[in-house]
Tab-separated table of C-alpha atoms in Angstrom:
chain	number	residue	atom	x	y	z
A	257	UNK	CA	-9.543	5.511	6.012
A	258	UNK	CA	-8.227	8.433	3.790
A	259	UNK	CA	-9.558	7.924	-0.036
A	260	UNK	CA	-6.001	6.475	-1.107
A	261	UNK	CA	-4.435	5.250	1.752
A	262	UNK	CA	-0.687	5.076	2.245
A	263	UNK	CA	0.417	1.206	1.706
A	264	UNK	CA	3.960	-0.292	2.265
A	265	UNK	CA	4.937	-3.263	0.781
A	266	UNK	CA	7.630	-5.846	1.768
A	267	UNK	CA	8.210	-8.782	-0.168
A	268	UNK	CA	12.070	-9.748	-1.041
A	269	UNK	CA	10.807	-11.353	-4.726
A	270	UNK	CA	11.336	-8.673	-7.159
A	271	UNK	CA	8.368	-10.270	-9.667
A	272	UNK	CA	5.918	-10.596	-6.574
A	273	UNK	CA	7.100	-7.256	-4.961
A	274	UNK	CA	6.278	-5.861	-8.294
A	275	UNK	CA	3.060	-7.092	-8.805
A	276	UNK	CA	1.840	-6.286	-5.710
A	277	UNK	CA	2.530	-2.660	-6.065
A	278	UNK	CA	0.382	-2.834	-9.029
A	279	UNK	CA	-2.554	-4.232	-8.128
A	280	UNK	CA	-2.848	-1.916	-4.823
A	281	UNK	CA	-2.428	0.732	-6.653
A	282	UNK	CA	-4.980	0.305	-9.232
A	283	UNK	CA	-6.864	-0.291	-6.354
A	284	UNK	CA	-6.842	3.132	-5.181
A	285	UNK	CA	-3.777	2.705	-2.574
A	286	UNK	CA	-0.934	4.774	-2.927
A	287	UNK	CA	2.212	2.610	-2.115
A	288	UNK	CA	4.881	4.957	-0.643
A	289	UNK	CA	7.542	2.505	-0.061
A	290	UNK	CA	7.914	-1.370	-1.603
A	291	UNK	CA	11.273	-3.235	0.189
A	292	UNK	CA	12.891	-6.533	-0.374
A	293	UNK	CA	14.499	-6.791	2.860
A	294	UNK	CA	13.959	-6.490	7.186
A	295	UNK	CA	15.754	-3.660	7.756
A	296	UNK	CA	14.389	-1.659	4.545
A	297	UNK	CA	10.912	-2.412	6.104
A	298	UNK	CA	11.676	-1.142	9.721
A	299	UNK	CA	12.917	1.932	7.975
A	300	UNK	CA	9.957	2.113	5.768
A	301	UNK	CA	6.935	1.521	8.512
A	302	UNK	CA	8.722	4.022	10.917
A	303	UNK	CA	9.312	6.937	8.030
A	304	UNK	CA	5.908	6.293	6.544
A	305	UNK	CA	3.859	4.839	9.388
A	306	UNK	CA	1.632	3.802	6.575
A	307	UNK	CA	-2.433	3.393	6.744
A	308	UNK	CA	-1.503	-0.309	5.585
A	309	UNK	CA	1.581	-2.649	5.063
A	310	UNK	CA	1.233	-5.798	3.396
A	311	UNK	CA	4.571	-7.626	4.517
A	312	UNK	CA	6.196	-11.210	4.092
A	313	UNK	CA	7.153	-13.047	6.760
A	314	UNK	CA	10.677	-14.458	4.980
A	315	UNK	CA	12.612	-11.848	4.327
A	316	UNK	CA	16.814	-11.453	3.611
A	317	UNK	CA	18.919	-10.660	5.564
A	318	UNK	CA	17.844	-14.334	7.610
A	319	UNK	CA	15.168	-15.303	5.292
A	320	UNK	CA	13.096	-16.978	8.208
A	321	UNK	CA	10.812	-14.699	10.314
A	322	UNK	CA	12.487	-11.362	9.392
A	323	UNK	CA	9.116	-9.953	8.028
A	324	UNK	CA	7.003	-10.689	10.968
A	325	UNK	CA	9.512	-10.024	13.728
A	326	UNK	CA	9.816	-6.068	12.488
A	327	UNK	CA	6.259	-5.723	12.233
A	328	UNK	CA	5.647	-6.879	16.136
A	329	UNK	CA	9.243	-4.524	16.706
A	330	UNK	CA	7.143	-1.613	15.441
A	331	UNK	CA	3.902	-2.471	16.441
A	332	UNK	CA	5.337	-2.711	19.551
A	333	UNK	CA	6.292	1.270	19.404
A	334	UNK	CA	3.416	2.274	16.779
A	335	UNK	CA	0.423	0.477	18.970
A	336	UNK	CA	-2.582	-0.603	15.628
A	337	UNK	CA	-0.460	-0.073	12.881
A	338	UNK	CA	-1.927	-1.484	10.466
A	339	UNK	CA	-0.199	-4.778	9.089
A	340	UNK	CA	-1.201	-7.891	6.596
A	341	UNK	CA	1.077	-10.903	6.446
A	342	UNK	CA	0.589	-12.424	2.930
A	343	UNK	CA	3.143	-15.831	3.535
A	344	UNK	CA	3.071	-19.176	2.892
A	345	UNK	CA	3.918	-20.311	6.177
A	346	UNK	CA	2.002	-19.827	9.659
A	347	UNK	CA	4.691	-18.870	12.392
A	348	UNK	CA	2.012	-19.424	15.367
A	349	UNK	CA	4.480	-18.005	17.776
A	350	UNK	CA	5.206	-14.929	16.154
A	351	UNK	CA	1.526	-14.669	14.963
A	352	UNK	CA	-0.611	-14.760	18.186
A	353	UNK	CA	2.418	-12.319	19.211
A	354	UNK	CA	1.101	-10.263	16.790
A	355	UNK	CA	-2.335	-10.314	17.688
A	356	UNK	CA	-2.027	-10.264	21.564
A	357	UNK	CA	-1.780	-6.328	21.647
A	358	UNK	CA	-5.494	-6.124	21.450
A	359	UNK	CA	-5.005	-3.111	18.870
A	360	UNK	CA	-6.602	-4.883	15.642
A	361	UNK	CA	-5.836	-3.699	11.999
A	362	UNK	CA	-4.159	-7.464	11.856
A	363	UNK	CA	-3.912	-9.843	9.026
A	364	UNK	CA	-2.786	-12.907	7.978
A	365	UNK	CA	-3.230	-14.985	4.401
A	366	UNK	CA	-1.749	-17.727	2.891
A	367	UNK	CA	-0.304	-16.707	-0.718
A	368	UNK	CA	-0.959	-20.207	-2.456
A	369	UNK	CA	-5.235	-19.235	-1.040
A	370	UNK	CA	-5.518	-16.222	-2.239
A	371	UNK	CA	-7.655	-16.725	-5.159
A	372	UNK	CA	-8.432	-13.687	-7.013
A	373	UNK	CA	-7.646	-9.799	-6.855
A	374	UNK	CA	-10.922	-9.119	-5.068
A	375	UNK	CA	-10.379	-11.349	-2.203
A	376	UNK	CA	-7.022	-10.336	-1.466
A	377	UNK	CA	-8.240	-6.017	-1.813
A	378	UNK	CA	-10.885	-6.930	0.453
A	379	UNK	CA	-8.545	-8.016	3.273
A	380	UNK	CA	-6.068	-4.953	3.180
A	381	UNK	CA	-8.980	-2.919	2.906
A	382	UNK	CA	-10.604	-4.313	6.061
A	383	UNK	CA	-6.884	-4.302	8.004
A	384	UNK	CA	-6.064	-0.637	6.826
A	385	UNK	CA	-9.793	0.536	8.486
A	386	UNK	CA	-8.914	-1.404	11.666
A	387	UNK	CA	-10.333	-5.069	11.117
A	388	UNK	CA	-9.466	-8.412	11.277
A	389	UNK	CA	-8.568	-10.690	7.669
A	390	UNK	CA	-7.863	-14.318	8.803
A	391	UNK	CA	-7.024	-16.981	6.913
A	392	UNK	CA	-9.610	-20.125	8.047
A	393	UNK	CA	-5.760	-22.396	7.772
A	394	UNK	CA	-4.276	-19.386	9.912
A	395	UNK	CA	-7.319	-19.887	12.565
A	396	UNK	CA	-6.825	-23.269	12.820
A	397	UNK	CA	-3.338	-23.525	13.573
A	398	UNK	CA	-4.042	-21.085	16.217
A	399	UNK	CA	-6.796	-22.208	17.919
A	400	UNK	CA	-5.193	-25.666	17.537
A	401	UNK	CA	-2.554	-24.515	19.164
A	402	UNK	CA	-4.231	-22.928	22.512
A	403	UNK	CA	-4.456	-25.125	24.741
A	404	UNK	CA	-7.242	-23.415	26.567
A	405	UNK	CA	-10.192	-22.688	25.598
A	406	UNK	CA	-12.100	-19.329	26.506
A	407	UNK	CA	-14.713	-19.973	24.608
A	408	UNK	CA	-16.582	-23.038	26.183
A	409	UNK	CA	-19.690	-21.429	26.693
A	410	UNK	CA	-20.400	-20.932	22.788
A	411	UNK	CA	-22.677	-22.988	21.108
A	412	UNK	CA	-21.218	-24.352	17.511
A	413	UNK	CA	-23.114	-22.051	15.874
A	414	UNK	CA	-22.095	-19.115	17.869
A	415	UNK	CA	-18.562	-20.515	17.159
A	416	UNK	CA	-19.330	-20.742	13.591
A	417	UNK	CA	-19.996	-17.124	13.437
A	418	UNK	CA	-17.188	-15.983	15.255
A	419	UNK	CA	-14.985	-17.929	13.088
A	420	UNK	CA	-16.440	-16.062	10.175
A	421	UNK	CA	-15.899	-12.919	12.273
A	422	UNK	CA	-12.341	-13.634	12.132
A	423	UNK	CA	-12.018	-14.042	9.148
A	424	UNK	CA	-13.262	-10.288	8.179
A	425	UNK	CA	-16.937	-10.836	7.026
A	426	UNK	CA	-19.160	-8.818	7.819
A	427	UNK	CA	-22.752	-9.655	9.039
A	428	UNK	CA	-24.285	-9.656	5.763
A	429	UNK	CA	-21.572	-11.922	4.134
A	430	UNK	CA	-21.994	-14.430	7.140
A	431	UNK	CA	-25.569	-14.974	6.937
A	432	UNK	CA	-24.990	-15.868	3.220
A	433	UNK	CA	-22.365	-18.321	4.406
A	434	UNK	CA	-24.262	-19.711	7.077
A	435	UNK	CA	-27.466	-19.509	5.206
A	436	UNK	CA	-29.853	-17.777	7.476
A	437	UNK	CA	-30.887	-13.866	8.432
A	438	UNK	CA	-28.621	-10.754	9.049
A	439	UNK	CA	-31.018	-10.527	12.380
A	440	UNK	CA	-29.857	-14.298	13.352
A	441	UNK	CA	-26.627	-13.020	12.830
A	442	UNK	CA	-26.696	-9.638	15.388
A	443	UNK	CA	-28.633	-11.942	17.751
A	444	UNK	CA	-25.743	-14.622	17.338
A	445	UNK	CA	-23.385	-11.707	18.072
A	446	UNK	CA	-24.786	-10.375	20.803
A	447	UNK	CA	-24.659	-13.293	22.642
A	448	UNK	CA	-21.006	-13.863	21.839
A	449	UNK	CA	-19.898	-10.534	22.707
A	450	UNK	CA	-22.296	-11.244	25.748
A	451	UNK	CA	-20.554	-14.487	26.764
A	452	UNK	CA	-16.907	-13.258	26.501
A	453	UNK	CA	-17.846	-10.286	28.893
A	454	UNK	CA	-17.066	-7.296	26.078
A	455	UNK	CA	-18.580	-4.621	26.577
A	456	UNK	CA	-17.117	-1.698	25.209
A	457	UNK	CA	-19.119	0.760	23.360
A	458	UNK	CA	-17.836	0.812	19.928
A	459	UNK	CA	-19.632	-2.013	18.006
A	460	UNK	CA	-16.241	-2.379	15.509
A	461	UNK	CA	-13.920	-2.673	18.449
A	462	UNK	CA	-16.272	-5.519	20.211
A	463	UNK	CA	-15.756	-7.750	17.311
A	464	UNK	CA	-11.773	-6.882	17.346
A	465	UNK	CA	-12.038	-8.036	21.018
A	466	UNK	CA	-14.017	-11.019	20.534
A	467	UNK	CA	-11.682	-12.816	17.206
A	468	UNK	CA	-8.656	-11.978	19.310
A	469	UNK	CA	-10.632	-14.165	22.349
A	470	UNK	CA	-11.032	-16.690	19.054
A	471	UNK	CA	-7.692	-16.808	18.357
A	472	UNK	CA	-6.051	-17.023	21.882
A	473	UNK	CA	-4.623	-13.955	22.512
């Protein structure tokens, strides 16, 4: 991730869209681009292809899914470009649409639980280097929604931890949640990645592969 990466922002409240470009970029983002509307941000992630976008799903000129529909459009073109929905709605459709490419650099928060400056930073910086930053309300709705389940052979706690996977925290920041070791944690993990069958090489992409499995994709 460069040292000030490129950041778009789409939010169609002038106040909000405002703010937002402030606090990213005393960050350390640089925000080439902030839009108010759909087809400003289709124009904006295709010019730009930005490190990071942090987009609204309601957006003129419908003012229902606008947001989220041209980020899977461009995704769809522009495979792991990275995108955070900030909303205050969960579209499941549209969502686990947006998550089923398998690319990562995905996020999705809820604006009325984002609590502080620090939490929401955290998240864009973890979707602009290629991770995951789920809200646990997000998860829910999705798993809730899935009417399979590939993850029967978890245990709850391996379940636990993969829920904190998805939500971006890293292995440190899980064993303080869960209240036990960082090497409980990697053996946790292990088996997880272990029991889904992923194999791949690249330790960040494994736990991309395994909170998509989470979420239903």
């Amino acid at each position: 991730m460069p040292a000030r990466p490129r950041c778009v922002v789409a939010e169609d409240q002038y106040l909000l869209r405002d703010g937002l470009t402030h606090l990213l970029t005393a960050h350390g983002f640089d925000v080439v681009e902030a839009v108010g509307t759909g087809p400003e941000l289709e124009r904006a992630l295709r010019t730009h292809r930005p490190d990071v976008s942090v987009v609204d799903v309601r957006m003129p000129p419908t003012l229902t899914d606008e947001g989220l529909q041209v980020a899977l459009a461009v995704r769809r073109d522009l495979p792991g470009l990275p995108i955070l929905v900030l909303s205050q709605h969960v579209e499941q459709l549209y969502a686990r649409e947006l998550l089923a490419d398998g690319a990562g650099a995905i996020g999705y928060l809820l604006k009325d639980r984002v609590f502080n400056a620090d939490q929401f930073i955290d998240a864009v910086r973890r979707v602009a280097g290629g991770g995951t930053a789920m809200d646990p309300e997000v998860i829910a709705k999705l798993v809730a929604g899935n009417a399979s389940d590939p993850l029967a052979a978890l245990t709850p706690r391996e379940r636990e931890v993969l829920e904190l996977m998805a939500e971006g925290c890293s292995n440190a920041a899980i064993a303080g949640r869960l209240h036990f070791s960082e090497g409980a944690v990697g053996k946790h993990t292990a088996n997880i990645f272990a029991k889904l069958g992923i194999v791949a090489s690249d330790d960040t992409n494994r736990r991309v592969l395994a909170v998509l499995a989470f979420l239903g994709s």
